[in-house]
Structures are given as C-alpha cells and as structure tokens.
Amino acid sequence: MAFLRHSVCTLLFWSLAVSYLVVASPQCATHNETFVPDAVLRVTESNISQSCYPSKATVLVNGTSPGPELRIKEGITYWIRAYNDMQDKNLTMHWHGLTQAMAPFADGTPQASQWPIPPLYFFDYEIHVPIGMAGTYFYHSHVGFQAVSGTGPLIVEEHGASPYHYDEDKIVFLQDVFVKDESTIEAGLVASPLSWSGESAMVLVNGKGGGSANGTACNASLSTIEVEPGKTYRLRFIGGTALTFASLAFEDHDLEIIEADGHYTQPYNTSYLQIGTGQRFSALLRTRPNPEKSTYYLQVESRERPTLTRGFAVLNYGLKPTIPFLPPNDLPLTLPNTTRGFLDYELHPLSPPKDFPTAEEVTRRITMTVHQRVLGPTIWVQNDYPWTETFPQEPYLVSLYNNNSLEFPSMERALANDGIDPISRAFPAQIGEVLEIVIQNTGADKGGLDVHPFHAHGAHYWDLGSGNRTYDQASNEVKIQEHGHPIQRDTTMLYRYATTTTNGTNMGWRAWRIRVTEPGVWMIHCHILQHMIMGMQTIWVFGNETEVLGKVGVPEVQGYLTYGGSVYGNENRWPSVVHFTDNEGSDAWTDNQ
C-alpha cells in the first residue's frame, strides 16, 4: 500500500500503548491517487426480488446481498473504502464485533462516533484486529433499516495456525426478507401510531431461501453448501437477520461448536443451534464417509415471533446441480422450541483466561432496564430514556469535540440515576473500573414481553449468563463456579419467560462483566433493527474528558467533525484523514473485488 503524506501533523495527545499494539504518533495523510485501499465496498440501491417476493428497492454491497466475503488477518492494519453510491441516502459501515478503540471515528455508528457518509461520497475505514481475536464477524450499514440487506461476512484469520484442524471453511449467512421496502419500514416504526414492519417473510441462507411463512409456501431456489465425504468443515454461522431469532439444524449431521463471537471455545457437541441477530458461531461439521444420499437439508425456523417462518438450504455431497434445489415436500427435521439460556453456562474459553474479572473486583453494578412505552409513538427506553437517530442531532463524540448540544456526561448525575446521566442520556464509566452490567427485561406498558439480542461496541464482555425475574449476583456466582469460566462475547440474548405480564414487572435478565480499559464513545443496543429504530440503544462513554478527547486534538480531526467534512472524498476531492495505527498491510480481499 502506498501513501502520500501531506503536512504531517504529529499528534502529541495520544501515547496509548496496549499489549497487542504499540501505537506510534498518528499522522495526517491525503488518500490521493497513490493510495490503494485494501478492499472496496460500493453500496447502491436497486430494485431486486428476493426469494418469492416482488421486486423492491434494496440496499446492495458490490451489487449483491449479502455483500462480498471480506477476509483480513489479525495484527495488521487495513483500510477499507466504502462508497455511498446511493443518490439520496446516508450510509455508514460498521464492523460488527471488532473493537475500534484505536480508530475512534471508524466504528461506523452515526449516533455515537461518525457523521454518516453523504450520498455520492466515500470514506476510508481504518481497521486493526488485535492478536487473539481471529474469528467470525460481519459488516453492515448502521443507518436506519439498511442492515437488512446492506451487509456481508467479515472473516479475521489467525496470525499463525488455527487451534482446530479442518479441511475448509464455509459461510452460513442468515438474513430476513420483508415484503415492505426499507424506507417504508423505517417510516412506519417511527410513526404515531406505530406501523409495524410485518414479520419476516423468509429467512435466507447465503442470499437464497424457500420454505414457508405463516403457512404460505414459497418454492424459491435454495443455497447449496458443497461438501465431500469424509472431510471436516468449519461452518461459520452469521446471524445477519434483522428480526429473526433462529433455530437451525442439519438433517442427520451434528455440530461441534469451536468459536462464539470471535473467541475460540472448548469443543461443544450439539445437534442444533440457536442464533439471534448479531450472533456468530463456528462449528465443525464432519461429513459422512459413505453418505446414504447425495443431499441433506439445513432447516431454519424463527422463534419467539407470532408467526413461524421456515427456510432451507442444501448440504450437497453430489455434483453441482444443473437446476436449482427447491424446499422439501415433507419436513426433514423437528426443531426444538426455544431453549432459554442456550449455551450460557456450557461454553468455556479454549485456553484458561488470564484476565477474567472476579466478583471481588467489581467496582460498580449498573442495571439497564428495558421497557416498551406507548405514549403517542411506540418506543423502547432504557432507564426511562430512548436513543434514536433524532437524538442527538449529531454524533455524540462529534458533539463532545465541538462542545455543542450535549455536554460530557456527569458521573455524579449518573451515580444518582442508576448509572445514566439524564442530561446527556449517556452511561459514563472510568478507566480502570470493573463493571457488572445487568440488562433487565420488563413488561411493556401493554404487558407484552419480547426477546432482545444485546450487542456491545468497543470491547467484548465476559458473559455471566441469564435467568428469569431479577438478577441475583450471589446465586449466579455459585453457578459460574460450578460450571467454570464464562467466555467473552459481544452479542447475547435477553430472553423472555412469558409472552405477557403486568406493566413494569421484571421478567428476565442478562449479566455481563467488563474491564474498562479503552477510552471512547460506544453503543450498547438491541440488534433487532426494528427495536433500534424505536429507541432501544444506548451510548456509553469510557474515560474522562481528557482521556476521550485527548486522544487527538481538534485541529487534526476537524474534517471528522462536520457532515461531509474533508475526511469524506468524492469525485472532486481526495480525503485527508488521520492514520491512527501502524502495521499497515495490503492482503485484505473480497471474493469479487
């Protein structure tokens, strides 16, 4: 990769060093014609049909949905250029599961850290994955409902050899299809009264899907997963759905889980998977030495929704078909109902953890209470406050730099209000704290309950498990001691233990533990796109004002602080950006670049 650096601006404000990377002084650079990004993603909107459903406006990445598979290696810095080729919509690209602490404006979150990319502009994202975080991730837009289709797989390969042997790895990427287009869905979710998106009309596997939705058959063509007898395949399951909490299994084949959300686990055998939106698993599938037939089905079903959506794919031992495979006439499998707490206490780190924070180290417990409120528009609130694309009026990190509409969150106010500063609506934390974050499910204004896959940006947390009613730290600690060390995750399920209850009743919790080490502005949110748009997302500020804003001075990052600023390129100008990390590489690729 070649770089031309103009008026290098050595930044004296940041000398952060961490175990996986020693950061040199960040430098300004102009990404002109001599700069070659490691990968290019071009985002467009086109009218296409998916599965059995009529053509509608759909956000695509490099012309497809899902977009191209992107592979990078841990320990190397990459630059990925995202073009917004849409005429009238903003865009960001979020690298789901990756910590972006080294590049604070590159997390791709318009509410938290980055102005969105204007129409017909592009933005160069700086990505560095620390050693030890190889695994399965994905990318998606973080604007509106675009992630339902503007998304694709992101694989981080090991610096050395994988701890598990397999002959080949393959992607199993799950997505939803809705009858309405994305703009109509988004407008309905913020309307008063609410106009619901409708349920998923089909669950796609690698962009294709047929089966049934609410009893209506869909005989669309199916994706094939090509295998050979007597081999071991690493299947990388990616929950890229918008709404669907999926249960899935292969006909006459079991799985051995080896990775969850970018962390290797001790092997765990299972006949099925549950996977919520945002979650990822790797599992080994050992093919039959002498298969009894050439094709076996993968069956996928929605859970915890008022209607059942069922889709299929084909595990193909034979020749590649000349005509498409279609859904089976008879169900090959009976999948289990929801298993609450699925894998919560069964998955353990492959290697003994060195930095798991004990209960004695916890400095503060924050309970984040989620609730559906119906007062005019239907919204989701956390500790009584929503966070939407209209609040605040600019990205929170940008607002802090500009000293604009929102002040830096007050720890004093937060401590007096269950962890949240009611003025900024942010949750502050100090560097060095060990937080126990409890996410509490409650009955809605009208009594309903839902499930929520909660995702954290910025850092992975130690997942302490889940349960009914209200969190009891002492009893859960006994459970952890009995089962063994939990694993680190970035997306885990908050379950419901009934479909309805009385307004405000506690019914279901999820607990995390995290060491606060990296200053920054990060989101924690439900990854169901409908719920996010309706306010089910929060902002967390790690570090004090000097630690967060002292990373880089205002003059050097001025181009990040305005919509369409100088860090955004277009056909008439090259972007001028800040390089935050060393170890730049040029071996990222997409499968159709």
XYZ file of C-alpha atoms in Angstrom:
593
model
C 0.000 0.000 0.000
C 1.340 3.413 -0.946
C 0.614 6.592 0.970
C 1.359 10.215 0.190
C 1.501 12.235 3.438
C 0.976 15.985 3.194
C 1.846 18.370 6.058
C 2.321 15.543 8.520
C 0.704 16.524 11.801
C 2.316 14.581 14.579
C -0.169 14.308 17.372
C 1.223 14.713 20.855
C -2.039 13.991 22.625
C -2.070 10.214 22.448
C 0.636 7.866 23.590
C -1.614 4.921 24.356
C 0.131 1.548 24.348
C -1.633 -1.770 24.698
C -0.424 -5.334 24.755
C -1.260 -6.170 21.170
C -0.108 -2.955 19.503
C 2.236 -0.109 20.277
C 0.731 2.947 18.644
C 3.058 5.425 17.045
C 2.092 9.074 16.830
C -0.918 9.234 14.498
C -0.298 11.116 11.283
C -2.367 13.025 8.752
C -2.433 11.692 5.212
C -4.149 12.556 1.949
C -5.556 9.482 0.261
C -4.981 10.563 -3.322
C -4.381 8.514 -6.483
C -1.285 6.879 -4.946
C -3.314 5.354 -2.112
C -4.659 1.860 -2.733
C -7.287 0.643 -0.241
C -7.101 -2.990 0.823
C -10.721 -3.577 -0.126
C -13.516 -1.579 -1.735
C -17.206 -1.790 -0.908
C -19.614 0.064 -3.201
C -23.105 0.478 -1.768
C -26.024 1.030 -4.129
C -29.797 0.787 -4.066
C -31.539 -1.241 -6.753
C -34.896 -2.863 -7.359
C -34.427 -6.604 -6.934
C -36.614 -9.538 -5.958
C -35.614 -11.877 -3.131
C -36.999 -15.339 -2.565
C -40.666 -15.430 -3.660
C -41.353 -11.747 -3.188
C -41.823 -8.905 -5.667
C -39.021 -6.564 -6.651
C -38.435 -3.631 -4.320
C -35.743 -1.056 -3.533
C -32.921 -2.881 -1.753
C -29.511 -1.742 -0.482
C -26.716 -3.829 -2.027
C -22.966 -4.107 -1.447
C -20.929 -4.579 -4.616
C -24.169 -5.457 -6.365
C -25.288 -8.310 -4.113
C -26.935 -9.111 -0.785
C -25.228 -10.360 1.213
C -22.185 -8.460 0.009
C -18.796 -9.993 -0.738
C -16.894 -12.035 1.797
C -14.091 -9.930 3.243
C -11.032 -11.588 4.826
C -8.312 -9.911 6.844
C -5.637 -11.069 9.304
C -5.268 -10.199 12.950
C -2.384 -7.925 13.931
C -2.381 -5.916 10.671
C -3.933 -2.537 9.907
C -6.248 -2.363 6.895
C -8.046 0.391 5.045
C -11.457 -0.442 3.597
C -13.074 2.131 1.333
C -16.868 2.372 1.466
C -18.518 4.258 -1.397
C -22.026 5.578 -0.892
C -23.288 5.353 -4.464
C -26.887 5.943 -3.386
C -28.454 9.143 -4.648
C -30.493 10.212 -1.638
C -29.493 8.163 1.427
C -26.749 8.371 4.015
C -24.542 5.384 4.814
C -22.100 4.078 7.385
C -20.324 0.735 7.611
C -19.998 -0.930 11.000
C -17.558 -3.793 11.622
C -19.716 -5.886 13.895
C -17.770 -7.397 16.776
C -14.476 -5.614 16.106
C -13.130 -3.193 18.696
C -12.375 0.133 17.049
C -10.719 1.727 20.078
C -7.609 2.548 18.043
C -9.575 4.428 15.359
C -12.318 6.315 17.235
C -14.153 7.654 14.172
C -14.210 4.324 12.294
C -16.806 2.333 14.240
C -19.492 3.269 11.742
C -22.110 4.471 14.238
C -23.837 7.724 13.257
C -25.390 8.196 16.703
C -22.090 7.665 18.518
C -18.898 8.424 16.630
C -19.194 9.174 12.925
C -21.104 11.502 10.675
C -22.688 9.287 8.023
C -21.234 9.193 4.524
C -23.292 11.578 2.361
C -24.709 10.421 -0.967
C -22.011 10.104 -3.671
C -19.152 10.370 -1.146
C -16.765 7.727 0.189
C -14.991 7.110 3.489
C -11.837 5.120 4.269
C -12.244 2.946 7.375
C -9.130 2.046 9.363
C -9.352 -1.421 10.914
C -6.881 -3.202 13.179
C -7.827 -6.509 14.824
C -5.652 -7.362 17.824
C -3.844 -10.676 18.042
C -6.095 -13.226 19.703
C -9.386 -12.074 18.143
C -9.397 -14.113 14.956
C -12.878 -15.362 14.206
C -16.197 -14.762 12.514
C -17.611 -11.253 12.154
C -19.662 -9.279 9.647
C -20.126 -5.762 8.333
C -23.340 -3.826 7.875
C -24.690 -0.328 7.500
C -25.719 1.302 10.772
C -28.194 3.741 9.183
C -31.913 3.103 9.512
C -33.032 -0.317 8.287
C -30.252 -0.686 5.709
C -28.537 -3.563 7.544
C -31.331 -5.930 6.500
C -29.609 -6.181 3.110
C -26.540 -3.871 3.188
C -24.342 -6.421 4.910
C -21.779 -9.169 4.349
C -19.361 -11.589 6.055
C -16.050 -10.478 7.568
C -13.552 -13.199 8.492
C -10.468 -12.490 10.602
C -7.776 -15.112 10.091
C -5.168 -16.159 12.634
C -1.688 -14.704 12.701
C -0.480 -18.315 12.967
C -2.186 -21.689 12.791
C -5.757 -22.343 13.890
C -6.069 -24.370 17.108
C -8.592 -26.617 15.331
C -7.989 -28.711 12.218
C -10.455 -28.609 9.345
C -10.248 -29.091 5.602
C -12.169 -25.996 4.538
C -14.360 -23.269 5.969
C -17.701 -22.128 4.616
C -20.107 -19.288 5.402
C -23.712 -19.786 6.513
C -25.104 -16.232 6.418
C -28.668 -15.724 7.652
C -30.865 -12.809 6.554
C -34.502 -11.768 6.657
C -36.750 -10.733 3.791
C -39.687 -8.386 4.353
C -42.486 -7.584 1.929
C -42.184 -3.829 2.568
C -39.115 -1.889 1.409
C -36.626 -0.489 3.898
C -37.727 3.147 3.712
C -41.381 2.239 4.268
C -40.473 0.044 7.239
C -38.362 2.743 8.866
C -41.032 5.406 8.389
C -43.663 3.152 9.944
C -41.572 2.339 13.003
C -41.248 5.992 13.995
C -44.838 6.911 13.089
C -47.542 7.665 15.630
C -49.304 5.324 15.865
C -46.781 2.618 15.046
C -46.992 0.936 11.645
C -45.221 -2.390 12.175
C -42.768 -3.756 9.621
C -44.580 -7.052 9.345
C -42.909 -10.341 10.214
C -40.054 -11.853 8.257
C -41.415 -13.279 5.007
C -38.426 -15.597 4.564
C -35.121 -16.463 6.216
C -32.379 -16.550 3.597
C -29.231 -18.664 3.735
C -26.398 -17.085 1.735
C -28.861 -14.913 -0.166
C -31.394 -17.573 -1.146
C -34.349 -19.134 0.586
C -37.547 -21.050 0.170
C -39.910 -22.679 2.630
C -42.926 -21.107 4.272
C -44.064 -18.056 6.209
C -47.214 -18.159 8.339
C -48.226 -21.337 6.493
C -47.815 -19.886 2.997
C -45.442 -21.947 0.852
C -42.541 -20.364 -1.035
C -40.887 -22.629 -3.607
C -37.864 -20.430 -4.338
C -34.437 -21.888 -5.067
C -32.133 -22.831 -2.183
C -28.473 -22.200 -1.483
C -26.150 -25.189 -1.569
C -23.259 -25.927 0.763
C -20.933 -28.116 -1.270
C -19.119 -30.856 0.679
C -17.199 -34.076 0.057
C -17.422 -37.318 2.039
C -15.125 -37.933 4.980
C -13.966 -34.339 5.485
C -14.211 -31.769 8.270
C -15.708 -28.359 7.503
C -15.712 -25.258 9.649
C -19.118 -23.693 9.178
C -19.200 -20.017 10.135
C -22.777 -19.159 11.110
C -23.562 -15.423 10.962
C -26.806 -14.024 12.364
C -27.312 -11.247 9.838
C -31.076 -11.236 10.327
C -32.993 -8.078 11.185
C -35.619 -9.677 13.424
C -35.411 -13.461 13.361
C -34.160 -15.408 16.362
C -33.374 -18.647 14.540
C -33.265 -22.308 15.452
C -31.446 -24.472 12.903
C -30.040 -27.945 12.348
C -28.725 -30.211 9.607
C -30.518 -33.373 8.681
C -28.531 -36.386 10.086
C -25.460 -34.290 10.948
C -24.336 -32.922 14.314
C -22.149 -29.892 15.027
C -19.183 -29.222 17.287
C -19.024 -25.582 18.361
C -15.479 -24.165 18.445
C -15.996 -20.380 18.350
C -18.511 -17.810 19.532
C -18.310 -14.119 18.567
C -14.590 -14.172 17.728
C -13.417 -16.305 20.678
C -12.352 -19.925 20.479
C -14.174 -22.237 22.850
C -13.608 -25.684 24.170
C -15.374 -28.080 21.786
C -19.071 -28.484 22.481
C -21.253 -31.023 20.671
C -24.805 -30.096 19.751
C -27.489 -31.291 17.366
C -28.839 -27.772 16.742
C -28.066 -24.063 17.085
C -29.998 -21.049 18.285
C -28.683 -17.820 16.807
C -30.035 -14.318 17.289
C -29.398 -11.314 15.114
C -25.779 -10.213 15.538
C -24.516 -13.514 16.953
C -21.894 -15.707 15.286
C -20.721 -19.266 15.851
C -18.181 -21.529 14.203
C -18.911 -25.241 14.308
C -17.153 -28.254 12.859
C -19.270 -30.485 10.654
C -17.781 -33.883 9.854
C -19.249 -35.277 6.672
C -20.252 -38.886 6.315
C -17.608 -41.206 4.800
C -20.340 -43.097 2.934
C -23.412 -40.874 2.726
C -26.686 -42.663 2.138
C -27.860 -39.938 -0.235
C -26.344 -37.000 -2.088
C -28.280 -34.203 -0.403
C -29.289 -33.350 3.158
C -31.277 -30.316 4.265
C -30.402 -27.465 6.600
C -33.665 -26.357 8.229
C -34.026 -22.868 9.761
C -37.025 -21.642 11.765
C -37.935 -18.412 13.529
C -38.585 -18.438 17.257
C -40.370 -16.088 19.685
C -42.477 -14.451 16.958
C -46.265 -14.528 16.459
C -45.802 -16.344 13.136
C -43.430 -19.111 12.050
C -41.026 -18.541 9.176
C -39.206 -21.628 7.917
C -36.390 -21.758 5.375
C -33.968 -24.320 3.969
C -30.594 -24.819 2.348
C -28.955 -27.965 0.969
C -25.840 -29.803 2.129
C -24.761 -31.253 -1.200
C -22.435 -34.268 -1.492
C -23.106 -34.743 -5.188
C -22.316 -32.870 -8.368
C -23.275 -29.228 -8.530
C -26.882 -29.161 -9.689
C -27.847 -28.008 -13.160
C -31.281 -26.985 -11.867
C -31.978 -25.291 -8.521
C -32.791 -27.247 -5.391
C -36.254 -26.489 -4.001
C -37.703 -26.851 -0.483
C -38.670 -30.399 0.576
C -42.233 -31.616 0.368
C -42.023 -33.056 3.889
C -40.180 -31.640 6.870
C -36.856 -33.436 7.342
C -36.495 -32.273 10.966
C -38.429 -31.343 14.071
C -36.531 -28.484 15.664
C -36.803 -27.828 19.411
C -38.668 -24.910 20.862
C -36.692 -22.026 22.371
C -34.020 -23.155 24.818
C -33.734 -20.258 27.261
C -30.140 -19.823 28.352
C -28.860 -21.808 25.361
C -25.085 -22.395 25.856
C -24.912 -19.749 28.608
C -23.031 -21.924 31.085
C -21.827 -24.626 28.665
C -19.302 -22.714 26.535
C -15.863 -22.106 28.045
C -12.669 -20.471 26.722
C -10.332 -22.784 24.829
C -7.412 -21.536 26.933
C -7.634 -20.608 30.632
C -8.478 -16.888 30.828
C -5.858 -14.641 32.374
C -7.939 -11.542 32.901
C -11.435 -12.699 33.829
C -12.619 -10.122 36.409
C -13.755 -11.766 39.612
C -16.791 -10.716 41.599
C -14.489 -9.175 44.210
C -13.028 -6.868 41.563
C -16.388 -5.423 40.510
C -16.437 -1.715 41.324
C -19.975 -0.940 40.205
C -23.121 -2.706 39.052
C -25.360 -0.925 36.557
C -28.844 -2.248 35.850
C -30.108 -1.201 32.441
C -33.883 -1.635 32.472
C -35.502 -2.005 29.054
C -39.172 -1.193 28.607
C -41.633 -0.591 25.787
C -43.544 2.650 26.242
C -46.726 3.546 24.386
C -47.417 7.253 24.681
C -48.046 8.575 21.205
C -45.357 6.714 19.248
C -44.349 3.257 20.472
C -40.755 3.461 21.718
C -38.218 1.415 23.634
C -36.486 3.063 26.597
C -33.512 2.150 28.775
C -33.719 3.559 32.326
C -36.565 5.736 31.005
C -34.647 7.177 28.013
C -34.625 6.251 24.308
C -31.796 6.950 21.863
C -32.840 7.489 18.257
C -31.486 8.934 15.040
C -33.068 12.260 16.002
C -31.374 12.436 19.398
C -28.810 13.827 19.465
C -28.671 15.950 16.341
C -25.056 14.940 15.665
C -22.809 12.005 16.633
C -22.131 12.113 20.355
C -18.320 12.021 20.012
C -18.514 14.833 17.465
C -20.735 16.842 19.787
C -18.206 16.446 22.604
C -15.369 17.667 20.377
C -17.427 20.579 19.127
C -18.694 21.394 22.633
C -22.133 21.648 21.089
C -25.558 20.491 22.182
C -24.514 17.794 24.661
C -22.022 18.162 27.468
C -19.644 15.454 28.655
C -21.647 13.005 30.804
C -21.567 13.635 34.538
C -20.524 10.732 36.737
C -22.164 12.473 39.702
C -25.525 12.647 37.928
C -25.128 9.078 36.684
C -24.456 7.689 40.149
C -27.664 9.339 41.336
C -29.707 7.920 38.434
C -28.961 4.197 38.137
C -25.853 4.723 36.015
C -27.276 7.040 33.352
C -26.735 10.789 33.136
C -30.259 12.075 32.380
C -28.961 15.245 30.724
C -26.771 13.580 28.103
C -28.614 10.225 28.234
C -25.185 8.533 28.321
C -23.721 5.965 30.709
C -20.253 7.133 31.864
C -17.517 4.854 33.235
C -13.985 5.485 34.460
C -10.903 3.796 33.070
C -9.918 1.025 35.478
C -13.447 0.246 36.631
C -14.780 -3.299 36.514
C -18.438 -3.013 35.609
C -21.165 -5.569 36.043
C -23.855 -4.625 33.547
C -27.256 -6.218 34.118
C -29.843 -5.892 31.352
C -33.322 -6.285 32.833
C -36.380 -7.244 30.786
C -39.716 -5.773 31.936
C -43.348 -5.968 30.978
C -44.352 -3.293 28.494
C -46.960 -0.604 29.048
C -49.456 -3.003 27.473
C -47.943 -6.011 29.239
C -46.051 -7.651 26.377
C -42.556 -9.139 26.545
C -40.005 -9.733 23.818
C -36.533 -11.218 23.374
C -33.564 -8.958 22.669
C -30.089 -9.833 21.345
C -27.914 -7.190 23.038
C -24.704 -6.129 21.297
C -21.812 -4.095 22.704
C -19.458 -1.976 20.614
C -15.943 -1.070 21.650
C -14.977 -4.132 23.688
C -16.062 -7.694 24.308
C -17.532 -8.544 27.677
C -17.443 -11.639 29.855
C -20.933 -13.102 29.605
C -22.203 -14.176 33.036
C -25.374 -15.868 31.806
C -29.076 -15.186 32.082
C -32.166 -16.089 34.064
C -35.727 -15.254 34.993
C -37.053 -12.369 37.091
C -34.314 -10.279 38.753
C -30.553 -10.812 38.820
C -29.142 -12.397 41.992
C -25.368 -11.934 41.901
C -24.606 -14.368 44.720
C -26.555 -17.303 43.309
C -25.277 -16.680 39.794
C -21.701 -16.569 41.079
C -22.219 -20.048 42.563
C -23.448 -21.207 39.159
C -20.340 -19.795 37.461
C -18.079 -21.520 39.969
C -19.861 -24.820 39.373
C -19.713 -24.633 35.585
C -16.368 -22.904 35.015
C -15.135 -19.681 33.440
C -17.539 -17.937 31.063
C -16.434 -16.821 27.625
C -16.185 -13.375 26.097
C -18.929 -12.371 23.694
C -20.252 -9.246 22.006
C -23.896 -10.280 21.376
C -26.048 -12.331 23.760
C -29.761 -12.907 24.263
C -32.049 -11.279 26.785
C -34.860 -13.841 26.988
C -38.495 -13.532 27.899
C -40.055 -16.020 30.301
C -43.655 -15.321 29.333
C -45.386 -13.608 26.440
C -47.198 -11.152 28.698
C -47.005 -9.891 32.265
C -48.083 -6.794 34.161
C -46.632 -3.422 33.244
C -43.110 -2.963 34.634
C -42.711 -6.461 36.095
C -39.128 -7.767 35.990
C -39.045 -10.937 33.922
C -35.666 -11.928 32.544
C -32.088 -10.672 32.895
C -28.701 -10.926 31.185
C -25.448 -10.090 33.044
C -22.040 -9.045 31.712
C -18.733 -8.155 33.310
C -16.220 -5.834 31.640
C -12.915 -4.177 32.424
C -12.984 -0.575 31.273
C -9.613 -0.124 29.552
C -10.153 1.771 26.294
C -11.432 5.367 26.293
C -14.115 6.069 23.749
C -17.784 6.527 22.903
C -19.545 3.217 22.311
C -23.040 1.875 21.726
C -24.808 -0.941 23.543
C -28.080 -1.840 21.882
C -30.580 -4.490 20.928
C -29.609 -5.773 17.491
C -33.161 -6.231 16.241
C -33.278 -3.421 13.686
C -36.897 -2.542 14.425
C -36.144 -2.109 18.129
C -33.050 0.007 17.439
C -35.020 2.397 15.265
C -37.659 2.606 18.008
C -35.046 3.734 20.568
C -33.552 0.540 22.029
C -29.929 1.667 22.026
C -27.649 3.436 24.476
C -24.383 5.377 24.496
C -21.556 4.571 26.915
C -18.603 6.922 27.449
C -15.494 5.180 28.776
C -12.924 7.532 30.298
C -12.913 11.147 31.435
C -12.917 14.145 29.121
C -9.129 14.286 28.852
C -8.850 10.574 28.079
C -11.615 10.576 25.468
C -10.937 13.876 23.718
C -7.209 13.964 24.412
C -6.575 11.097 22.019
C -6.455 13.557 19.149
C -6.576 17.333 19.088
C -9.422 19.275 17.497
C -7.352 20.874 14.699
C -6.160 17.497 13.445
C -9.620 15.886 13.381
C -11.563 18.894 12.133
C -12.537 17.008 8.984
C -14.373 14.405 11.075
C -16.460 16.988 12.907
C -18.746 18.192 10.119
C -21.121 16.326 7.842
C -19.311 15.816 4.539
C -16.054 17.135 6.051
C -12.620 16.803 4.467
C -12.227 13.158 5.578
C -15.001 12.256 3.114
C -13.920 12.018 -0.512
C -15.902 12.422 -3.692
C -15.217 12.657 -7.420
C -13.815 16.177 -6.985
C -11.526 15.744 -3.972
C -9.354 13.246 -2.143
C -9.979 12.752 1.576
C -7.478 13.960 4.177
C -7.542 11.528 7.103
C -5.689 10.614 10.280
C -3.736 7.338 10.427
C -4.036 6.059 13.964
C -2.159 2.740 13.825
C 0.961 1.136 12.410
C 1.384 -2.349 10.911
C -0.333 -1.476 7.651
C -0.929 -4.372 5.304
C -2.228 -4.995 1.825
C -3.573 -8.540 1.882
C -7.251 -7.982 2.583
C -9.545 -9.119 -0.176
C -13.148 -9.591 -1.146
C -14.345 -12.568 -3.103
C -15.469 -10.460 -6.061
C -13.269 -7.395 -5.780
